PDB file of C-alpha atoms and ligand atoms in Angstrom:
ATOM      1  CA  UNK A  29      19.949   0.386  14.424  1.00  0.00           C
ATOM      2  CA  UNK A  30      22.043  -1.101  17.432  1.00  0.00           C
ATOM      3  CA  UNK A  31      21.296  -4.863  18.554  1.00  0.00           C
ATOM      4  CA  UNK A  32      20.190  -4.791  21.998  1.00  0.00           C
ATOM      5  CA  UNK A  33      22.809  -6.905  24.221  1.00  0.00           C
ATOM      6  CA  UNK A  34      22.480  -7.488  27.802  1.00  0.00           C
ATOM      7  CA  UNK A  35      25.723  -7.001  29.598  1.00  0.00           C
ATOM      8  CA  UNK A  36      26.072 -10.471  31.594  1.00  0.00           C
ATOM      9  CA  UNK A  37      28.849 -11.290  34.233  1.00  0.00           C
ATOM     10  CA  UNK A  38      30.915 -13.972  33.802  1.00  0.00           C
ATOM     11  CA  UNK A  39      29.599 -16.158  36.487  1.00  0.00           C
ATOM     12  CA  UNK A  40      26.407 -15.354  34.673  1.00  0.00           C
ATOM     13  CA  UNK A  41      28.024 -16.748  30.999  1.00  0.00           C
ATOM     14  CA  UNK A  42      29.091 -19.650  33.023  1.00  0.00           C
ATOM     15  CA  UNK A  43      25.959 -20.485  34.890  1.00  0.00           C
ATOM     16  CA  UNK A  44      24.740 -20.248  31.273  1.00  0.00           C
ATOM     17  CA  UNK A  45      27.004 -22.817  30.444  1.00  0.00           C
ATOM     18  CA  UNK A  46      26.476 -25.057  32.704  1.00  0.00           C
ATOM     19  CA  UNK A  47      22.810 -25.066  32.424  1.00  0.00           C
ATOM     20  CA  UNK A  48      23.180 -25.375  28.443  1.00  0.00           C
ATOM     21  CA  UNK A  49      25.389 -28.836  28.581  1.00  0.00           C
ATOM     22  CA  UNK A  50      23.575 -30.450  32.480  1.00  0.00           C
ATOM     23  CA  UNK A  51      20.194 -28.917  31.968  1.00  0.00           C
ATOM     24  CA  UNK A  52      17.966 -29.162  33.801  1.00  0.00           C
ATOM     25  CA  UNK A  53      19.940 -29.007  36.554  1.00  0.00           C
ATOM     26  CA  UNK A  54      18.945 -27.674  40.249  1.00  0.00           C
ATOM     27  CA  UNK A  55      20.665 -24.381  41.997  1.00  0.00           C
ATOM     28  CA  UNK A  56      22.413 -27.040  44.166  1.00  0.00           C
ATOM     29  CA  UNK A  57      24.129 -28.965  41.201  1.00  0.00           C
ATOM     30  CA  UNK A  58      25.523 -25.721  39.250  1.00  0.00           C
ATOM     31  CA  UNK A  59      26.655 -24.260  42.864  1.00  0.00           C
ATOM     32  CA  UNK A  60      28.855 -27.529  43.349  1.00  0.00           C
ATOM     33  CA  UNK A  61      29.651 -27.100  39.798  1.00  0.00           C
ATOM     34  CA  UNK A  62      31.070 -23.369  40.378  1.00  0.00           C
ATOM     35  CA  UNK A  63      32.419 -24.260  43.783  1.00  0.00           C
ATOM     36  CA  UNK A  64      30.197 -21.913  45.799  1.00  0.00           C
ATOM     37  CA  UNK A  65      27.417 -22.081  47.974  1.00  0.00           C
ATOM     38  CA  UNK A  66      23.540 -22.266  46.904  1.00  0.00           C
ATOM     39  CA  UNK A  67      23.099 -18.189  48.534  1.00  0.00           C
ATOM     40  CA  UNK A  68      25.820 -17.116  46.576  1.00  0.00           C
ATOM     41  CA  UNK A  69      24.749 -17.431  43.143  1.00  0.00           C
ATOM     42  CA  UNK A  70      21.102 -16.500  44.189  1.00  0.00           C
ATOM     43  CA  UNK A  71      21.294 -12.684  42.583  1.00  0.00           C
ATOM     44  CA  UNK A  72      22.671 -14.004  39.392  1.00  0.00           C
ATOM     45  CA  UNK A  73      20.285 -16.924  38.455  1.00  0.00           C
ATOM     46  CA  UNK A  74      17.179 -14.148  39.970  1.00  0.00           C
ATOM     47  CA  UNK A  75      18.648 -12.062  37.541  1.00  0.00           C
ATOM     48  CA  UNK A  76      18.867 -14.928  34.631  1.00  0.00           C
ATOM     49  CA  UNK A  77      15.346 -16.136  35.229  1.00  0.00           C
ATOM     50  CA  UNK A  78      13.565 -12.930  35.395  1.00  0.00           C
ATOM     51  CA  UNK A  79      15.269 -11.500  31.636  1.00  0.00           C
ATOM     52  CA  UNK A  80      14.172 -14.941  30.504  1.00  0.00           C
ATOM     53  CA  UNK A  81      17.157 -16.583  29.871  1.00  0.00           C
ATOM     54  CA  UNK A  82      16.538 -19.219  32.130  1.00  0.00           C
ATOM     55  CA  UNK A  83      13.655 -21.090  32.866  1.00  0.00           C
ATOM     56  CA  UNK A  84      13.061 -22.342  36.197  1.00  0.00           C
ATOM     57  CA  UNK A  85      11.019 -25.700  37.325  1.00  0.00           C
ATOM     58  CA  UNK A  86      10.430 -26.949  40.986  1.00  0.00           C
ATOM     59  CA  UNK A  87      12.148 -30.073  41.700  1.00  0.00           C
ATOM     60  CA  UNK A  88      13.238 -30.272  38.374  1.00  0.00           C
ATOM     61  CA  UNK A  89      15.924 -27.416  37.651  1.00  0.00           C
ATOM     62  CA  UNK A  90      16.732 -24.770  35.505  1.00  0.00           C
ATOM     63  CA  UNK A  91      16.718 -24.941  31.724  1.00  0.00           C
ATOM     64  CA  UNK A  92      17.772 -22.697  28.915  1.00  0.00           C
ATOM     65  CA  UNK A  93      14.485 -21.344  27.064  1.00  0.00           C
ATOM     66  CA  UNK A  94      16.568 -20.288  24.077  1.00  0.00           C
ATOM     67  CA  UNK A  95      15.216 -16.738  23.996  1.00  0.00           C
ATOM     68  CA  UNK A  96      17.554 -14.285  23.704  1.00  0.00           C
ATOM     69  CA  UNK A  97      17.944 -10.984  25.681  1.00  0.00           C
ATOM     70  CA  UNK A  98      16.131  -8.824  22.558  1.00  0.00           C
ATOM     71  CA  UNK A  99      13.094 -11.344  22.224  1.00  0.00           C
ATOM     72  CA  UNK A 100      12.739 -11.122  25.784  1.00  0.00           C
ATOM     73  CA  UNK A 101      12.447  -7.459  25.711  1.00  0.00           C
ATOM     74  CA  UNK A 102      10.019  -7.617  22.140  1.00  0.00           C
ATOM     75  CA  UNK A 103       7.889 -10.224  24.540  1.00  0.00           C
ATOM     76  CA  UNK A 104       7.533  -8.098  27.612  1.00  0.00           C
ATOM     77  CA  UNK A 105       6.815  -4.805  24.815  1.00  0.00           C
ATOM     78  CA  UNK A 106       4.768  -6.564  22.749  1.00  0.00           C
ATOM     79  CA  UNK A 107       2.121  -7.074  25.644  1.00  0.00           C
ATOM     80  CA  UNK A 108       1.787  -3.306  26.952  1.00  0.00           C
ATOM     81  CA  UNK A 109      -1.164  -1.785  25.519  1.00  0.00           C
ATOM     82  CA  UNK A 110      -1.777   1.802  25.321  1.00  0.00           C
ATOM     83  CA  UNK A 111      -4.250   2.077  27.881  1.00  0.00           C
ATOM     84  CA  UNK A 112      -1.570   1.277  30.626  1.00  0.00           C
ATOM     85  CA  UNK A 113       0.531   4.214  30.429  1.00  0.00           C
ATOM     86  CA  UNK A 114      -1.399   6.876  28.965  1.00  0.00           C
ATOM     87  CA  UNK A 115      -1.589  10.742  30.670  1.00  0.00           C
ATOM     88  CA  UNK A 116      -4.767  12.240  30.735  1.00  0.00           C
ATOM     89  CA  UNK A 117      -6.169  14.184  27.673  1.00  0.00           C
ATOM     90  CA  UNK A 118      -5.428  17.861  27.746  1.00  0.00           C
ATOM     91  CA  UNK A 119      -8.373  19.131  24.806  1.00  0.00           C
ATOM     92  CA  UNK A 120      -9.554  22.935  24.633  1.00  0.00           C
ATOM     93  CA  UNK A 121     -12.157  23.984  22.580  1.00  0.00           C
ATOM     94  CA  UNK A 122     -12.033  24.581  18.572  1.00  0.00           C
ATOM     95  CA  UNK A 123     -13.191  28.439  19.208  1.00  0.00           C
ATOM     96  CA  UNK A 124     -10.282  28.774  21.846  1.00  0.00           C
ATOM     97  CA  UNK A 125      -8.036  31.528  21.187  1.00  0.00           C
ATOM     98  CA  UNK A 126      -4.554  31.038  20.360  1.00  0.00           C
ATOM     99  CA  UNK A 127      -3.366  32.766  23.489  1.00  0.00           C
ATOM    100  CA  UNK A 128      -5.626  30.435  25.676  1.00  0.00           C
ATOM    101  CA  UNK A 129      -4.325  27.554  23.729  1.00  0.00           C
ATOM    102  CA  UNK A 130      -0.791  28.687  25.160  1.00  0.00           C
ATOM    103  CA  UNK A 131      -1.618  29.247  28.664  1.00  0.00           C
ATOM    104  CA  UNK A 132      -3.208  26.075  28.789  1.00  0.00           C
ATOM    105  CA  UNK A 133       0.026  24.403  27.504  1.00  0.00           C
ATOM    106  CA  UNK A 134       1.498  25.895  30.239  1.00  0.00           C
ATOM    107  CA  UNK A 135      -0.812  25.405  33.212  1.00  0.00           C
ATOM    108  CA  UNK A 136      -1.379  21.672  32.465  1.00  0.00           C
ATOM    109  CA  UNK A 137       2.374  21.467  31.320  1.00  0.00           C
ATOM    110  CA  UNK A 138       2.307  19.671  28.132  1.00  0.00           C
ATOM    111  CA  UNK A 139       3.826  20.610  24.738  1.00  0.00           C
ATOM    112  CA  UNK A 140       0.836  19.641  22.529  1.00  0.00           C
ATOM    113  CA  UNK A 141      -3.231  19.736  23.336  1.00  0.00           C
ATOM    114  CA  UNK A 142      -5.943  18.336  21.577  1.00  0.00           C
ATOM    115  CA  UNK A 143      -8.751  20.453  20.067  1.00  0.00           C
ATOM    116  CA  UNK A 144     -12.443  19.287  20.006  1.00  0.00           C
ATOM    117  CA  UNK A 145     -15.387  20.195  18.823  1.00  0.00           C
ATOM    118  CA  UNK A 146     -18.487  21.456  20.424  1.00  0.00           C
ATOM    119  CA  UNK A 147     -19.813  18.306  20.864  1.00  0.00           C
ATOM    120  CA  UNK A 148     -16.093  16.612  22.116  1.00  0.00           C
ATOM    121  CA  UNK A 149     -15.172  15.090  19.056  1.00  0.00           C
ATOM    122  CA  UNK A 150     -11.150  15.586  17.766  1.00  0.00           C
ATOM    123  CA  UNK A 151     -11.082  18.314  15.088  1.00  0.00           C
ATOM    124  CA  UNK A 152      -7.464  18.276  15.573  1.00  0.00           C
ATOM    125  CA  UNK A 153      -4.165  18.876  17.508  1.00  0.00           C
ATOM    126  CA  UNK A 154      -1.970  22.279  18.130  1.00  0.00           C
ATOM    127  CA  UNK A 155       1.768  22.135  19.005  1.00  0.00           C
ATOM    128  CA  UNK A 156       3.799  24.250  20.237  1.00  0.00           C
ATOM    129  CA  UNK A 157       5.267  25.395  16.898  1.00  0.00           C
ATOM    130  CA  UNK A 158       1.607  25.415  16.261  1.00  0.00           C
ATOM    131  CA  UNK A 159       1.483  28.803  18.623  1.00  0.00           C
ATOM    132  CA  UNK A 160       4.877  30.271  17.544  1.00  0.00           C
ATOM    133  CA  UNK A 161       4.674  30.104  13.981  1.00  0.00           C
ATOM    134  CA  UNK A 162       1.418  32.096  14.533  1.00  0.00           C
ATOM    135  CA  UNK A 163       3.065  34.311  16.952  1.00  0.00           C
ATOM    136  CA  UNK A 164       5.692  34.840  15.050  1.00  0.00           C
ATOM    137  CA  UNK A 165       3.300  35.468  12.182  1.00  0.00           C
ATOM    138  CA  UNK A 166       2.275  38.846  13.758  1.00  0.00           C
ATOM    139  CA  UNK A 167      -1.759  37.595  13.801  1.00  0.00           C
ATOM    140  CA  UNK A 168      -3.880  38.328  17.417  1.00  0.00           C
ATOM    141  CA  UNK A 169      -3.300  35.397  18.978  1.00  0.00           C
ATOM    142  CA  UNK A 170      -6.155  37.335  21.453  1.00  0.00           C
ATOM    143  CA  UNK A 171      -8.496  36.849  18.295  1.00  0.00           C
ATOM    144  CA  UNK A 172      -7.326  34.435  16.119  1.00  0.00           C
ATOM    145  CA  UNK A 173      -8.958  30.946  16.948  1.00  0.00           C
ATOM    146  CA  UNK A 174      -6.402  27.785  17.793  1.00  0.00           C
ATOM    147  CA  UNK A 175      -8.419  26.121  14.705  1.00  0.00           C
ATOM    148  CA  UNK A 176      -6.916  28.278  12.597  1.00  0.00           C
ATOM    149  CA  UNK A 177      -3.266  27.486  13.283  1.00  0.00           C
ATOM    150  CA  UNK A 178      -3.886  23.529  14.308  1.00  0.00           C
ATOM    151  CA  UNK A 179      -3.513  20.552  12.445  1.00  0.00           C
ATOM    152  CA  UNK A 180      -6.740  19.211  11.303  1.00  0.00           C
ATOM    153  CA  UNK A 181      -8.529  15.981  10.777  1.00  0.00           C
ATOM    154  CA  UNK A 182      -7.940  13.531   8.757  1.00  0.00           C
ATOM    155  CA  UNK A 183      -4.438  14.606   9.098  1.00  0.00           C
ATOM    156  CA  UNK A 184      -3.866  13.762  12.558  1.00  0.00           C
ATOM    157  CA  UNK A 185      -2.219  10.604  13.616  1.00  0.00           C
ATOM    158  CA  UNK A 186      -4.075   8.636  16.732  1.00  0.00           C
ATOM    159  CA  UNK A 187      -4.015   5.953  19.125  1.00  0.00           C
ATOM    160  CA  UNK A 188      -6.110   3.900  20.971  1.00  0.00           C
ATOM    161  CA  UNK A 189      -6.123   2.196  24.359  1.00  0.00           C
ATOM    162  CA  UNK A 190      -5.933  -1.239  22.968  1.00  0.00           C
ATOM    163  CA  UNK A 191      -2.752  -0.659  20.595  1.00  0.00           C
ATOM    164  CA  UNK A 192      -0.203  -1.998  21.556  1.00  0.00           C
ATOM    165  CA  UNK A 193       2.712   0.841  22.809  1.00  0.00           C
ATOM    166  CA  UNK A 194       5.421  -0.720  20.393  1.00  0.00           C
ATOM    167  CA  UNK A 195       3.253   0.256  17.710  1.00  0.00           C
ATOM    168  CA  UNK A 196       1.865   3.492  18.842  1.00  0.00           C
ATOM    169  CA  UNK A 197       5.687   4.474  19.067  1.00  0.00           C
ATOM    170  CA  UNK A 198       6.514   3.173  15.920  1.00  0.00           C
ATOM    171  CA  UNK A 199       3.378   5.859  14.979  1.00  0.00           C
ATOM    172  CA  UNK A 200       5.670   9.140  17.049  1.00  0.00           C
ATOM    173  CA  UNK A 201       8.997   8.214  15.140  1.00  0.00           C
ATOM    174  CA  UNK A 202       7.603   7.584  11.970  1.00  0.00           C
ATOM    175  CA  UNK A 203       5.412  11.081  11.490  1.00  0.00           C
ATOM    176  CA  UNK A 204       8.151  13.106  13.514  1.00  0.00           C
ATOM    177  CA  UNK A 205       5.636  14.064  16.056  1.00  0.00           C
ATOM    178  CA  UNK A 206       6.029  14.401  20.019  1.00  0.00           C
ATOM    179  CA  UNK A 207       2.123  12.891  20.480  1.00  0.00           C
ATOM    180  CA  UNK A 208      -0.673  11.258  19.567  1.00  0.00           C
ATOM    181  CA  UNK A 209      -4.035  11.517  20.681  1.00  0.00           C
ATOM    182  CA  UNK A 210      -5.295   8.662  22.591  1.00  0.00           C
ATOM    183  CA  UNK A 211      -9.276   8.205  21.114  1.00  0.00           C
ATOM    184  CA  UNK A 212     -12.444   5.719  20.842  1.00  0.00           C
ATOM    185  CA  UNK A 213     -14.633   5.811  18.178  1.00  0.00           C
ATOM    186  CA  UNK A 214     -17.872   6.798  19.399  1.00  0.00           C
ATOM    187  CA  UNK A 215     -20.159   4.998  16.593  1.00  0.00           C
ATOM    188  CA  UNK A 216     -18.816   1.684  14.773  1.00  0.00           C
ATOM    189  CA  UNK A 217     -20.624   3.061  12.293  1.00  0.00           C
ATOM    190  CA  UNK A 218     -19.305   7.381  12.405  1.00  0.00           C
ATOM    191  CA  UNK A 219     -15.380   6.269  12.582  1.00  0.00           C
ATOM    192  CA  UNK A 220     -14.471  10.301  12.052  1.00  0.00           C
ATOM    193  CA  UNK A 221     -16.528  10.861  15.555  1.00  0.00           C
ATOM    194  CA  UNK A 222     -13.556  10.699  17.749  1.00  0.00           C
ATOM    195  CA  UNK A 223     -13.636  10.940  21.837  1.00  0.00           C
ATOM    196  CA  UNK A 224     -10.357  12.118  22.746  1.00  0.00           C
ATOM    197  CA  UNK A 225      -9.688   9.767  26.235  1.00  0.00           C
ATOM    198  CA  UNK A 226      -6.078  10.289  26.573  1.00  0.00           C
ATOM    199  CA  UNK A 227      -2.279  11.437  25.817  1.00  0.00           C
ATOM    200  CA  UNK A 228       0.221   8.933  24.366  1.00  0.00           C
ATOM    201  CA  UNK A 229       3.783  11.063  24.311  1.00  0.00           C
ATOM    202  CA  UNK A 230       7.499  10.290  24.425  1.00  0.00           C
ATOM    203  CA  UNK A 231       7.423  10.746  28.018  1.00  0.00           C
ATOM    204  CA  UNK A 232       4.925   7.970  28.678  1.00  0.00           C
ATOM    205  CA  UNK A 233       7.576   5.756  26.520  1.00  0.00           C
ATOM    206  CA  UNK A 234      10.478   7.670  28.683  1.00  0.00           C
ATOM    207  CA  UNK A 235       8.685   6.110  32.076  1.00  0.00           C
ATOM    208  CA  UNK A 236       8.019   2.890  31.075  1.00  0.00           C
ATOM    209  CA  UNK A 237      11.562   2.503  29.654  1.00  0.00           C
ATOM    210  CA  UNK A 238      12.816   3.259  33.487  1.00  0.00           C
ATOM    211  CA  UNK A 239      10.249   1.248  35.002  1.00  0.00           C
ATOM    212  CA  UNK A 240      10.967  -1.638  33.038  1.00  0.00           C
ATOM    213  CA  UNK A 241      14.713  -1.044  33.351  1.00  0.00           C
ATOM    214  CA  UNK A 242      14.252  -0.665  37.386  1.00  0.00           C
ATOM    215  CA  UNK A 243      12.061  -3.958  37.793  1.00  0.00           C
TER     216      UNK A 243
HETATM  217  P1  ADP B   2       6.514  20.699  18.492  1.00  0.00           P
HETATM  218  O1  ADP B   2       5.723  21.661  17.670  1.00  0.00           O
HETATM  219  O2  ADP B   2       6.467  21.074  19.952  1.00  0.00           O
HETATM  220  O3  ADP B   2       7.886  20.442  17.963  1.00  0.00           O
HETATM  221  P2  ADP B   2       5.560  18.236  17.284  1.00  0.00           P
HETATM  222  O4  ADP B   2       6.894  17.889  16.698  1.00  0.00           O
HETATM  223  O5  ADP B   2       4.763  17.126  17.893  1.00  0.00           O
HETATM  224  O6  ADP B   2       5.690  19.307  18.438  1.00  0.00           O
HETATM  225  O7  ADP B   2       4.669  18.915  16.189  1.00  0.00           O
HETATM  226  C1  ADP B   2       5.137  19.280  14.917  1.00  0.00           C
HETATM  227  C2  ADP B   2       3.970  19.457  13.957  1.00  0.00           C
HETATM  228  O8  ADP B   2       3.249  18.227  13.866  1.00  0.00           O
HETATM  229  C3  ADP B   2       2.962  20.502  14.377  1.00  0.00           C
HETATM  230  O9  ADP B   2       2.526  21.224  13.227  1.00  0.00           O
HETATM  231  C4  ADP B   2       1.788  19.722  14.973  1.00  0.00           C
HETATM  232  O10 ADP B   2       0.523  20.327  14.746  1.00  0.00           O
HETATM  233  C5  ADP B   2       1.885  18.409  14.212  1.00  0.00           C
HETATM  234  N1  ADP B   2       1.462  17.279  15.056  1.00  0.00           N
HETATM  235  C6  ADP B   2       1.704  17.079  16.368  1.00  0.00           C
HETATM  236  N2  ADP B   2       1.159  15.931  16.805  1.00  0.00           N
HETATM  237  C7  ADP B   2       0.548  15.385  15.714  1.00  0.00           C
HETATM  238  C8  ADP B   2      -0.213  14.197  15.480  1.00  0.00           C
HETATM  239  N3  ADP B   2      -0.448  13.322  16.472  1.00  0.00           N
HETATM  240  N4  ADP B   2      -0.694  13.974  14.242  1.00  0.00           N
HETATM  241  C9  ADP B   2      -0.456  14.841  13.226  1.00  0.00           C
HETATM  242  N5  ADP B   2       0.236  15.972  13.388  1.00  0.00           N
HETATM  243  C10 ADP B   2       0.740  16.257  14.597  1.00  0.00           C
END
């Protein structure tokens, strides 16, 4: 796996510098330093501050916090939970047909939909393989229930809202699926009685990666 780098100017290496060998050391001191004004290097030590490079203190200066750019990015990950970037659950019923199951993929636009029982609890989740392998199978997809071509409980990987996203991602890489069901148990004490209350897909990851990226 690559090491993640951040790509830093070479004002920004120098700024760096400076504040490694005078730190702490106010805006003022490493502009006199670098022979420029306070405004100019504004951007740059915003933009060292906020990846965490550089810590900041009023009236004392700026200091190096000895992170570097990949534990920065591990801190800010390892605080999102699931709960703050899942979609809404898409669920049909476990007596659906398999035809249903595929126009609902398509009306609510997702790739993969949860199936529950008559009382709401998971039974399990169909794909969109799920449909064409039974297609292609030459069965009534009019007829033939979406239970019947699903994946099933226990053999469905989940989430929860209070997992943390790194790990719930970890979860779609390492069973080669696109989602995971986003549940609550409903009893402590019935942990197979799952609510389905969300979606947690690569998209959600996709977003967050640009949000975080854009901040
Ligand atoms: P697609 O079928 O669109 O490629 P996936 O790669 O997610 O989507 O699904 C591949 C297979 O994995 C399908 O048989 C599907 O039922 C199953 N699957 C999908 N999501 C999960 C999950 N969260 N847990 C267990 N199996 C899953």
């Amino acid at each position: 796996m690559q090491v993640i780098t951040i790509e830093l100017s070479q004002r920004q290496e120098l700024i760096l510098a400076i504040v490694r060998d005078f730190g702490p050391i106010t805006g003022e001191h490493i502009a006199e330093k670098l022979h420029l004004t306070r405004a100019a290097l504004r951007s740059d030590l915003a933009i060292l501050t906020m990846s965490g490079l550089l810590g900041a203190r009023p009236r004392v200066g700026y200091y190096l916090t000895g992170k570097s750019p990949a534990s920065v990015i591990a801190g800010v990950l390892g605080n999102i939970k699931v709960a703050e970037i899942l979609s809404q659950p898409v669920a049909v019923r476990d007596n659906c047909s398999v035809y249903d199951a595929i126009v609902t993929m398509f009306v609510e636009d997702v790739g993969t939909i949860a199936v529950v029982s008559e009382e709401g609890f998971l039974e399990g989740v169909a794909s969109r393989k799920d449909m064409l392998k039974a297609a292609l199978a030459g069965k009534n997809i009019n007829t033939l229930p979406v239970s019947v071509a699903m994946t099933r409980m226990p053999n469905v990987v989940v989430t929860y809202p209070e997992e943390l996203v790194l790990r719930a991602a970890d979860k779609l890489l390492s069973h080669q699926v696109d989602s995971l069901p986003v549940v609550t148990a409903v009893q402590s004490d019935s942990p197979d009685k799952l609510k389905v209350v969300g979606r947690f897909t690569k998209t959600n990851i996709t977003r967050l990666f640009v949000q975080l990226g854009e901040k």
